[in-house]
mmCIF file of C-alpha atoms and ligand atoms in Angstrom:
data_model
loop_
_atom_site.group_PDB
_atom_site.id
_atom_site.type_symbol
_atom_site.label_atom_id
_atom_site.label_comp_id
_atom_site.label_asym_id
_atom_site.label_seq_id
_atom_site.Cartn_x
_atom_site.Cartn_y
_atom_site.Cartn_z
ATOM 1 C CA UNK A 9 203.112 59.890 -134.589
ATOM 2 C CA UNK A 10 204.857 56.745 -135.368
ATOM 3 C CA UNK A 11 203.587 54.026 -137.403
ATOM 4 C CA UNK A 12 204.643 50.344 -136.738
ATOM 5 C CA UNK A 13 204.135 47.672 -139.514
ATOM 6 C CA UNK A 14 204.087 43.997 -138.574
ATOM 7 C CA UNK A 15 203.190 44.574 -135.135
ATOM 8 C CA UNK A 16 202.201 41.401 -134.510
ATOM 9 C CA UNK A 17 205.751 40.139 -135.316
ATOM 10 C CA UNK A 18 208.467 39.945 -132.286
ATOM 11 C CA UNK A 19 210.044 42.881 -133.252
ATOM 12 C CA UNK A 20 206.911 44.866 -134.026
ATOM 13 C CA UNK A 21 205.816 44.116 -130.165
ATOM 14 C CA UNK A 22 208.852 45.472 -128.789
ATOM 15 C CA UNK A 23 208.534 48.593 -130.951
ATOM 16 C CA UNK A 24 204.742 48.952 -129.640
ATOM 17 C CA UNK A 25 206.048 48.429 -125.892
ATOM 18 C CA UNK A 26 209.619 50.622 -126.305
ATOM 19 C CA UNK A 27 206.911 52.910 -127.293
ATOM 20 C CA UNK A 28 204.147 53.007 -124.874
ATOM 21 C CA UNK A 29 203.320 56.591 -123.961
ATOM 22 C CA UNK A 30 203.950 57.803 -127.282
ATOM 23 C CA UNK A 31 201.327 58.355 -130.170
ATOM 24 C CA UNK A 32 201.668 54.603 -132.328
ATOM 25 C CA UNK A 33 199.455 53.188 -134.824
ATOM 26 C CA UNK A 34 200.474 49.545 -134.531
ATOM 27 C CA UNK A 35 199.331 48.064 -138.198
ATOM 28 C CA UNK A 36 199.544 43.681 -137.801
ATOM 29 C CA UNK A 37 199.204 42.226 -141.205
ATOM 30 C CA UNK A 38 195.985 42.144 -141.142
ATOM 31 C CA UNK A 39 195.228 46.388 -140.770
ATOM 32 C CA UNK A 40 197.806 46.341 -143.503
ATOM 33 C CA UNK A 41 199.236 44.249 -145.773
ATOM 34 C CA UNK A 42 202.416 46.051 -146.648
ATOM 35 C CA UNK A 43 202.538 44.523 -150.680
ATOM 36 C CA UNK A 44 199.129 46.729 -150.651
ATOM 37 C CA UNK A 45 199.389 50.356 -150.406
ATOM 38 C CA UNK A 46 198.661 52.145 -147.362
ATOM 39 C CA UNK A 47 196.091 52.769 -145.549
ATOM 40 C CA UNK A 48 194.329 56.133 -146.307
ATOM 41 C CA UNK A 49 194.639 59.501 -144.163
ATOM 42 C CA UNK A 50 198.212 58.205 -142.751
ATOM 43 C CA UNK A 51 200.262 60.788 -142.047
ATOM 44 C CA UNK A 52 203.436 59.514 -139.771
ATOM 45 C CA UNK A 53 206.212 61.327 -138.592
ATOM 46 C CA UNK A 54 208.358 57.790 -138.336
ATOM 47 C CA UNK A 55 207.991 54.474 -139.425
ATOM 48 C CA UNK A 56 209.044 51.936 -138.124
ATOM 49 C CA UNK A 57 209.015 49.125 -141.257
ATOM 50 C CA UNK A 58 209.124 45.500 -138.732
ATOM 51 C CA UNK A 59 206.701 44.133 -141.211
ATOM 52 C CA UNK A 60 208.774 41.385 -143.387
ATOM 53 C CA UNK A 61 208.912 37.859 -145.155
ATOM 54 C CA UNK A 62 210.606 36.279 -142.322
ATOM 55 C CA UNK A 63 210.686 32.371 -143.476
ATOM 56 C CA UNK A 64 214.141 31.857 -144.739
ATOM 57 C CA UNK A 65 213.709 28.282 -146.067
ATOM 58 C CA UNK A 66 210.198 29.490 -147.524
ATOM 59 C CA UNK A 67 211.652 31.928 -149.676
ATOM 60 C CA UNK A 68 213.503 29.843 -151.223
ATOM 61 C CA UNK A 69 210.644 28.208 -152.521
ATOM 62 C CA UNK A 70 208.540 31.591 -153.229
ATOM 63 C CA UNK A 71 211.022 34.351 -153.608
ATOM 64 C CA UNK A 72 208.694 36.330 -155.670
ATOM 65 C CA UNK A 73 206.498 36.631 -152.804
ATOM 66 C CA UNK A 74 209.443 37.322 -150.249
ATOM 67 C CA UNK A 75 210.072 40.104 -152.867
ATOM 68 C CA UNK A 76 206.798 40.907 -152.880
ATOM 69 C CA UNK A 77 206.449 41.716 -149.130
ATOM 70 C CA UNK A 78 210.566 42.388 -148.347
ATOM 71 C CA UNK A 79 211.000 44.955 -151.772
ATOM 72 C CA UNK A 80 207.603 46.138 -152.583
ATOM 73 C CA UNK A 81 206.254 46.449 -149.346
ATOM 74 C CA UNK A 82 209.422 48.547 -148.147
ATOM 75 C CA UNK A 83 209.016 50.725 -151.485
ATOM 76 C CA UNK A 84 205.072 50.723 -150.107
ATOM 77 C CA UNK A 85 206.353 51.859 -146.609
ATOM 78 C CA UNK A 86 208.284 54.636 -147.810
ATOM 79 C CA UNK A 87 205.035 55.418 -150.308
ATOM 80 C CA UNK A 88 204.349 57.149 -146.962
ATOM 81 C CA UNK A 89 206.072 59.950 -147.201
ATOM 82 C CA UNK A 90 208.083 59.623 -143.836
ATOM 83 C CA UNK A 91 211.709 59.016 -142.394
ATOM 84 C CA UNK A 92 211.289 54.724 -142.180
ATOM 85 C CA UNK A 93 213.511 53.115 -140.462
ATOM 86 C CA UNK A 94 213.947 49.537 -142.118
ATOM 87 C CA UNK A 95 214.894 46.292 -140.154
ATOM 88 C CA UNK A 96 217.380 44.059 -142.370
ATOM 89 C CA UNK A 97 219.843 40.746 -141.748
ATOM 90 C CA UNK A 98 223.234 39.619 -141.100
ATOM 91 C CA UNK A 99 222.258 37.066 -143.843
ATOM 92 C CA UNK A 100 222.892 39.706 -146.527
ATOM 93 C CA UNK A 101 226.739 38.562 -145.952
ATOM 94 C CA UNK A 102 228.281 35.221 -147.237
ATOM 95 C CA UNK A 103 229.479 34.555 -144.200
ATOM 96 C CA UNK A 104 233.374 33.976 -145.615
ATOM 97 C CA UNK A 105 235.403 37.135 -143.700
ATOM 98 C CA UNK A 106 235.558 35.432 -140.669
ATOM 99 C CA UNK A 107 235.843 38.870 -138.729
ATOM 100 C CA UNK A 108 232.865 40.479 -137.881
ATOM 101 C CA UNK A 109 230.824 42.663 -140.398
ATOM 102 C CA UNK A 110 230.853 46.566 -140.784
ATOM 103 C CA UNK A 111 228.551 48.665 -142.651
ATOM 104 C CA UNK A 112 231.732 49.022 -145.306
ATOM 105 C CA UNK A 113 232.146 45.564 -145.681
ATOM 106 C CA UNK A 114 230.589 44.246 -149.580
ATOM 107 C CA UNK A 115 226.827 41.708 -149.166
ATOM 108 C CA UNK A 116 226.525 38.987 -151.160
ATOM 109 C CA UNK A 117 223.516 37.377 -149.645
ATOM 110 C CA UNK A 118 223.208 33.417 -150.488
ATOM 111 C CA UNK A 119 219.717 33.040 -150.162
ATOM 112 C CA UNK A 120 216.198 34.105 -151.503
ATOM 113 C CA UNK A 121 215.784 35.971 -148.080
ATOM 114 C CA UNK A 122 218.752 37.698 -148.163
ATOM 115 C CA UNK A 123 218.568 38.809 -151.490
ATOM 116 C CA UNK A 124 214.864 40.090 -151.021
ATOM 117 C CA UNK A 125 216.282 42.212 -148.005
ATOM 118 C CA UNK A 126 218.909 43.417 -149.849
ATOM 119 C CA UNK A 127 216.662 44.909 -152.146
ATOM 120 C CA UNK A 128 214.428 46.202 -149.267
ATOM 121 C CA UNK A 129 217.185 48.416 -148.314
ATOM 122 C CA UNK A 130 217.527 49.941 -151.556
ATOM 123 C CA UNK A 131 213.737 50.079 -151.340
ATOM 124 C CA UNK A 132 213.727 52.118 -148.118
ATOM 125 C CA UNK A 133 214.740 55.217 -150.129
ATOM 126 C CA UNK A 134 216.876 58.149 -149.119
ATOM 127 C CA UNK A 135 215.379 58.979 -145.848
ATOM 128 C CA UNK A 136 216.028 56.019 -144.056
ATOM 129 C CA UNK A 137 217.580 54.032 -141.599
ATOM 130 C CA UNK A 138 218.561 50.864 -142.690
ATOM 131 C CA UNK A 139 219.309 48.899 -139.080
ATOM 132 C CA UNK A 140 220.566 45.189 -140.054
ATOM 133 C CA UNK A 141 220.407 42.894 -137.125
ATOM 134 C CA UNK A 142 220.606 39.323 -136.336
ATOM 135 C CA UNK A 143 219.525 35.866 -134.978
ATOM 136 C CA UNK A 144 216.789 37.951 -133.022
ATOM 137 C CA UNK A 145 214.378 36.480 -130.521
ATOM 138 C CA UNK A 146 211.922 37.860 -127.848
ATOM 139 C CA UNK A 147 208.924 36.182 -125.755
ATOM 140 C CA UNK A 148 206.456 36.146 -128.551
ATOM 141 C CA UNK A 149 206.439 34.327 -131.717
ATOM 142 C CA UNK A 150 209.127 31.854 -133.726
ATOM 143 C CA UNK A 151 212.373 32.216 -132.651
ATOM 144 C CA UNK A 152 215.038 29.751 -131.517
ATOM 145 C CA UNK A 153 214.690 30.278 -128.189
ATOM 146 C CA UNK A 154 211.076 29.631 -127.745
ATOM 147 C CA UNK A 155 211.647 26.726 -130.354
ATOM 148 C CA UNK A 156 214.216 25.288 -127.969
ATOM 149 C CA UNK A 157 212.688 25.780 -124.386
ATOM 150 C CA UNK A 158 209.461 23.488 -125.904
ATOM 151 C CA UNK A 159 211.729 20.945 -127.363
ATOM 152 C CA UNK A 160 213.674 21.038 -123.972
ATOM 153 C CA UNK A 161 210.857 19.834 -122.007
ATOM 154 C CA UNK A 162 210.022 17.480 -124.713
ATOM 155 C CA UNK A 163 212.934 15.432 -124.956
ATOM 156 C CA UNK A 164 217.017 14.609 -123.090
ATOM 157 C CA UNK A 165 219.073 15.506 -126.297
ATOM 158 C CA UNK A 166 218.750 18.411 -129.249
ATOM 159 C CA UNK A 167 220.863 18.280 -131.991
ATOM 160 C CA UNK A 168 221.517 22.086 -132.698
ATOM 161 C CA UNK A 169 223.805 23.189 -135.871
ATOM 162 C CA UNK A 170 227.482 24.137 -134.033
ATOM 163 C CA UNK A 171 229.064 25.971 -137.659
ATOM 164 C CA UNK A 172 227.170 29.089 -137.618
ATOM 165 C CA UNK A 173 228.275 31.662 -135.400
ATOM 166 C CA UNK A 174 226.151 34.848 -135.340
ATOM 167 C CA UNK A 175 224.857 37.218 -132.310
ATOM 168 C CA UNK A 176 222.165 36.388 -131.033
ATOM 169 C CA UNK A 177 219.865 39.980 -130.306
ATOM 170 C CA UNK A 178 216.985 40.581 -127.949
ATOM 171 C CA UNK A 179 214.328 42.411 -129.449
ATOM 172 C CA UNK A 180 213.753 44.227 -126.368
ATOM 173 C CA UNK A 181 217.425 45.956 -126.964
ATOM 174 C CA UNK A 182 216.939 46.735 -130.560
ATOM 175 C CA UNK A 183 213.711 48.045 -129.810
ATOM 176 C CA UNK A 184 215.413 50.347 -127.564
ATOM 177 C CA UNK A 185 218.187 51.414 -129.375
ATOM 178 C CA UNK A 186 215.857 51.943 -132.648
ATOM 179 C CA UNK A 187 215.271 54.828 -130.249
ATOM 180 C CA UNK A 188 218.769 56.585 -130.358
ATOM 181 C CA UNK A 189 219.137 55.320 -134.192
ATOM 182 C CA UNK A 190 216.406 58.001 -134.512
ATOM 183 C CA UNK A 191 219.146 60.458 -133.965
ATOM 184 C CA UNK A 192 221.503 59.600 -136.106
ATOM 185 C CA UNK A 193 221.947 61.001 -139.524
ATOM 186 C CA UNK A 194 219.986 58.227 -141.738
ATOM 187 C CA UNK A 195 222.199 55.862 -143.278
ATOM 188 C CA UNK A 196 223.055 52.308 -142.540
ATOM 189 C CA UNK A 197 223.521 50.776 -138.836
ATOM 190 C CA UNK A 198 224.716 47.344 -138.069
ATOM 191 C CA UNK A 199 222.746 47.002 -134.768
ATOM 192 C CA UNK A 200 223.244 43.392 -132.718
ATOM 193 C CA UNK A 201 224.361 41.817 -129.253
ATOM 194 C CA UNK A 202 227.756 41.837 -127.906
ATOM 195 C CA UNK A 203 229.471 38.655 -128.161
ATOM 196 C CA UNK A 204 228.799 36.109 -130.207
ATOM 197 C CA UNK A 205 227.549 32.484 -130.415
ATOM 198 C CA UNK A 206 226.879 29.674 -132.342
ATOM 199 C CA UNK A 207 223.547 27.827 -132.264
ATOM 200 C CA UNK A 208 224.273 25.027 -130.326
ATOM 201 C CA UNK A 209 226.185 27.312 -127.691
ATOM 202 C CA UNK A 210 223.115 29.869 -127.938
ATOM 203 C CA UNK A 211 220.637 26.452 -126.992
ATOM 204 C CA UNK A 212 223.315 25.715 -124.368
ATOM 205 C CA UNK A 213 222.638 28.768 -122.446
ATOM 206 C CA UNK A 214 218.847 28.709 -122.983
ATOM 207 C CA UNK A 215 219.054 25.140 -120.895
ATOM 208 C CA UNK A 216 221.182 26.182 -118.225
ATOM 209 C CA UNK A 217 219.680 29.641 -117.846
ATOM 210 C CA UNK A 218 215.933 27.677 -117.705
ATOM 211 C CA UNK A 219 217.301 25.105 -115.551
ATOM 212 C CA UNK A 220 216.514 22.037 -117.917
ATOM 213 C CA UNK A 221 219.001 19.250 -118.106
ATOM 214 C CA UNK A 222 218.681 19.317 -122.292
ATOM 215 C CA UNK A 223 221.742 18.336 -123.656
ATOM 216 C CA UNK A 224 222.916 19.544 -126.767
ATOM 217 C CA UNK A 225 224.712 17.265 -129.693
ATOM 218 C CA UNK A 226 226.920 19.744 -131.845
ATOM 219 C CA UNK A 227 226.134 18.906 -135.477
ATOM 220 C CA UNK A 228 226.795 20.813 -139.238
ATOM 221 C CA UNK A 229 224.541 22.892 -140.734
ATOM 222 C CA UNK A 230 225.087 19.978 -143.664
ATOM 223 C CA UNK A 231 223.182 17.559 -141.369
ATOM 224 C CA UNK A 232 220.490 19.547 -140.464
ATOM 225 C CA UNK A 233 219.963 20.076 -144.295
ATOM 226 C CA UNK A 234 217.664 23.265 -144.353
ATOM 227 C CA UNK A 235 217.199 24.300 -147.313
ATOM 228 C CA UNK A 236 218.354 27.689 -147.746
ATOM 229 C CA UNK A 237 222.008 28.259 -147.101
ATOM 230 C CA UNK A 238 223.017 30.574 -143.886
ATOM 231 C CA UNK A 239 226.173 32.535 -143.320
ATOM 232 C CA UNK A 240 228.163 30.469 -141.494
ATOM 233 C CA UNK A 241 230.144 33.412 -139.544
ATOM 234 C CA UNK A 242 228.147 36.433 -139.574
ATOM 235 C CA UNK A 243 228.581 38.425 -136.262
ATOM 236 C CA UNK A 244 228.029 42.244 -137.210
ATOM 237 C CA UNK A 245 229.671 45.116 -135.086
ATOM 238 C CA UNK A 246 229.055 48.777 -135.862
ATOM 239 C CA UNK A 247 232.015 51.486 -136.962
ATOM 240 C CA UNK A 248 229.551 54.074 -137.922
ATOM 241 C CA UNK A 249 228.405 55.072 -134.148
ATOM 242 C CA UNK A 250 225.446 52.837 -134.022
ATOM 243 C CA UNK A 251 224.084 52.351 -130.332
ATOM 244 C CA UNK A 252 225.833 49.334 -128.592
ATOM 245 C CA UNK A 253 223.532 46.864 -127.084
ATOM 246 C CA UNK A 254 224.184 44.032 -124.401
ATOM 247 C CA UNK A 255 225.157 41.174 -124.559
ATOM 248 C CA UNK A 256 222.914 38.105 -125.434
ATOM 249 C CA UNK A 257 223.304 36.140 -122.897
ATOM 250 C CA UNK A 258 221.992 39.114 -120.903
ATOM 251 C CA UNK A 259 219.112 39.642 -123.683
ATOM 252 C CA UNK A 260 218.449 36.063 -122.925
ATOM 253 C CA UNK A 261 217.809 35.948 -119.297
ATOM 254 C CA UNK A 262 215.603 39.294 -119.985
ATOM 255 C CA UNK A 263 213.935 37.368 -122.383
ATOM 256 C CA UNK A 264 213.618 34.412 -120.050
ATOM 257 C CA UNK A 265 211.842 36.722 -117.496
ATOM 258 C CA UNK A 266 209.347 37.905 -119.771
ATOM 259 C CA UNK A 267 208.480 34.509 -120.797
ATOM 260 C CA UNK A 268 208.224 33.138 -116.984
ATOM 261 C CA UNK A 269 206.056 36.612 -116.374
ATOM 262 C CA UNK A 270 203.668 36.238 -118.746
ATOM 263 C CA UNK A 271 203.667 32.129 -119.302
ATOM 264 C CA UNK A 272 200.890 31.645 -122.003
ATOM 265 C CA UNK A 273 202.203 34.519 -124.147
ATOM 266 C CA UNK A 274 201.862 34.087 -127.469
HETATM 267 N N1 NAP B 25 214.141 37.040 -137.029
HETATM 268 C C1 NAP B 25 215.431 37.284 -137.231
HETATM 269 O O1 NAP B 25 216.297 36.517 -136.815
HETATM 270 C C2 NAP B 25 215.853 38.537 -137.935
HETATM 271 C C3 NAP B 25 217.231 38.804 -138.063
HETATM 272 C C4 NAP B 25 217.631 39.985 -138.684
HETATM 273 C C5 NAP B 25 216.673 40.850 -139.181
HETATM 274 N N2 NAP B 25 215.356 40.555 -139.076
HETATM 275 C C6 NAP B 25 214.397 41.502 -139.622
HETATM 276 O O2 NAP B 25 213.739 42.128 -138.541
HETATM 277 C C7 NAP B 25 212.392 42.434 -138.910
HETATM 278 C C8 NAP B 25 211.436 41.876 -137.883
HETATM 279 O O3 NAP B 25 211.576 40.471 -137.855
HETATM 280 P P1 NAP B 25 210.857 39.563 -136.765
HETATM 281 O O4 NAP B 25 211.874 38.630 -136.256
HETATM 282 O O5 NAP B 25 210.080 40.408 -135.813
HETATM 283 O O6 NAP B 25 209.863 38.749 -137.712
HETATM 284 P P2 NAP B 25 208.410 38.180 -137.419
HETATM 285 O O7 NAP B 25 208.239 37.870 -135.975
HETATM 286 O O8 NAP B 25 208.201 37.120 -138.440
HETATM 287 O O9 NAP B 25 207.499 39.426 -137.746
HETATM 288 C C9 NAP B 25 207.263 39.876 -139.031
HETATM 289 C C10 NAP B 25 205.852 40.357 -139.072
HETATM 290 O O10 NAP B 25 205.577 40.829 -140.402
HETATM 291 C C11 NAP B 25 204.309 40.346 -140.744
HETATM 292 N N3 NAP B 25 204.124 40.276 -142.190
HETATM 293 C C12 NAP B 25 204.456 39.285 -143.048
HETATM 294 N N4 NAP B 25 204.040 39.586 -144.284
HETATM 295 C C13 NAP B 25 203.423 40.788 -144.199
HETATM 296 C C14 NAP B 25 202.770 41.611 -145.117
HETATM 297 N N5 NAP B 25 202.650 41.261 -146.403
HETATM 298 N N6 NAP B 25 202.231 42.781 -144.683
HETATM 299 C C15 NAP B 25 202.330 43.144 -143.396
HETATM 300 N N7 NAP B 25 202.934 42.409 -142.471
HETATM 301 C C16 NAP B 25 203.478 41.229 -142.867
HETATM 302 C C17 NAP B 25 204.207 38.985 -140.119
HETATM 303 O O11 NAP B 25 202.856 38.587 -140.027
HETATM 304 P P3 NAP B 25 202.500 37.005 -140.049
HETATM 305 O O12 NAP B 25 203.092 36.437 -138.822
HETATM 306 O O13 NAP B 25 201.002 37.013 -140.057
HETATM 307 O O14 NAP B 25 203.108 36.462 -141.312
HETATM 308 C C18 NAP B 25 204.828 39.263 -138.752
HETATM 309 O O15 NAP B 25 203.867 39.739 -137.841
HETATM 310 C C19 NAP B 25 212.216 41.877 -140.319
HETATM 311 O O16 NAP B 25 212.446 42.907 -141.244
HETATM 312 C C20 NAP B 25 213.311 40.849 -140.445
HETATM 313 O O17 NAP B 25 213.703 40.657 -141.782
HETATM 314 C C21 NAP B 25 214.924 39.427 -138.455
#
């Protein structure tokens, strides 16, 4: 039986619907909070930890409680007694190399977030996968494409940072490679798209593939002035044999589909 935490999240839907025909217990936040401990009489064979502190610029101002939920509830996950699979960031890297990221390759996260899912991975414990990933998004909940697509009907021009580069990852793949990570020796993964992007081209290709007429002004991440700092080149390819997913743009117009399939998703 697996057990999904944050179900309710993007990720954790994918998970549930990669899964469908199996045995799940899909715990949202509210069956579990994960800084709690677990429910009683769960017995898992896998877990699959999507449950997280996912507000980057809000850790920043509460990174005890991103610890709280990104450390403790990982250690709380693992409390379980099962192999966990555990979900963590290309923002664990400071962005400098300018080549993309390997699982050999040094962190040195440069924000609350990162540093909370650092720790998570240490958290995770021996009999885990740790499976970072990156820029994801998926037809349900906040993510930059569904964040772009409303402000693309709102309005002619976005301004959309152009000095980040990442790849942008559709749930839906990592949700069905988690699958084949499952048999893999644990360890950790880097799991995202082919290609890469950076925010503004990633909002370029959300326009054209919608068909809105949106146009994009290329600004710095220094303009936009968020408050926690982001790798500004963190594209993460795999030389441990981690599965290889598609490319975003092709995780995009999947996305896209779901979206116009089910319009009032939420
Ligand atoms: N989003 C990205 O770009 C990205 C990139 C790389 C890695 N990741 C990692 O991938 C995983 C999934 O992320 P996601 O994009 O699916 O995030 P998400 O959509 O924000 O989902 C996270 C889920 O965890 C839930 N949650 C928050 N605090 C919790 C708690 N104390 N107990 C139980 N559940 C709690 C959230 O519930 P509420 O909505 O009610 O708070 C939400 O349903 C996370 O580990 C994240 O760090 C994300």
């Amino acid at each position: 039986m697996y057990v999904v935490t944050g179900a309710g999240g993007q990720l954790g839907r994918a998970l549930v619907e990669e899964l469908r025909g199996e045995e799940v217990v899909a715990l949202t936040r509210e069956d579990w909070d994960v800084t709690l401990p677990p429910p009683p009489g769960l017995v898992p064979d896998v877990v699959l930890h999507a449950g997280a502190w996912t507000d980057v610029d809000g850790a920043e101002a509460d990174p005890q409680q991103a610890a709280a939920v990104n450390v403790g509830g990982t250690a709380n996950a693992a409390a379980l007694g099962a192999p966990l699979v555990y979900y963590s960031t290309d923002y664990v890297f400071d962005g400098t190399k300018g080549k993309p990221y390997v699982e050999s390759d040094g962190p040195n996260p440069q924000s609350a977030y990162g540093r909370s899912k650092l720790h998570g991975e240490a958290a995770a414990g021996e009999r885990a996968w740790i499976v970072r990933s990156s820029w994801l998004f998926g037809p349900t909940g906040h993510n930059f494409v569904r964040t772009m697509l409303r402000l693309g009907a709102e309005r002619d021009e976005v301004a959309v940072v152009d000095d980040q580069r990442g790849s942008p990852t559709y749930v839906g793949h990592l949700a069905a490679a988690t699958r084949q990570v499952l048999d893999l020796p644990h360890g950790l993964y880097h799991v995202a798209a082919e290609g890469d992007a950076t925010w503004a081209d990633l909002a370029e290709a959300i326009f054209a593939e919608a068909g809105l007429g949106t146009r994009v002004r290329r600004i710095t991440a220094e303009e936009l002035g968020r408050r926690a700092a982001r790798p500004a080149y963190s594209v993460l390819r795999s030389v441990r044999g981690a599965p290889p997913l598609p490319h975003w743009r092709d995780g995009l117009r999947e996305c896209l589909a779901a979206i116009r399939d089910v319009p009032g998703r939420e």
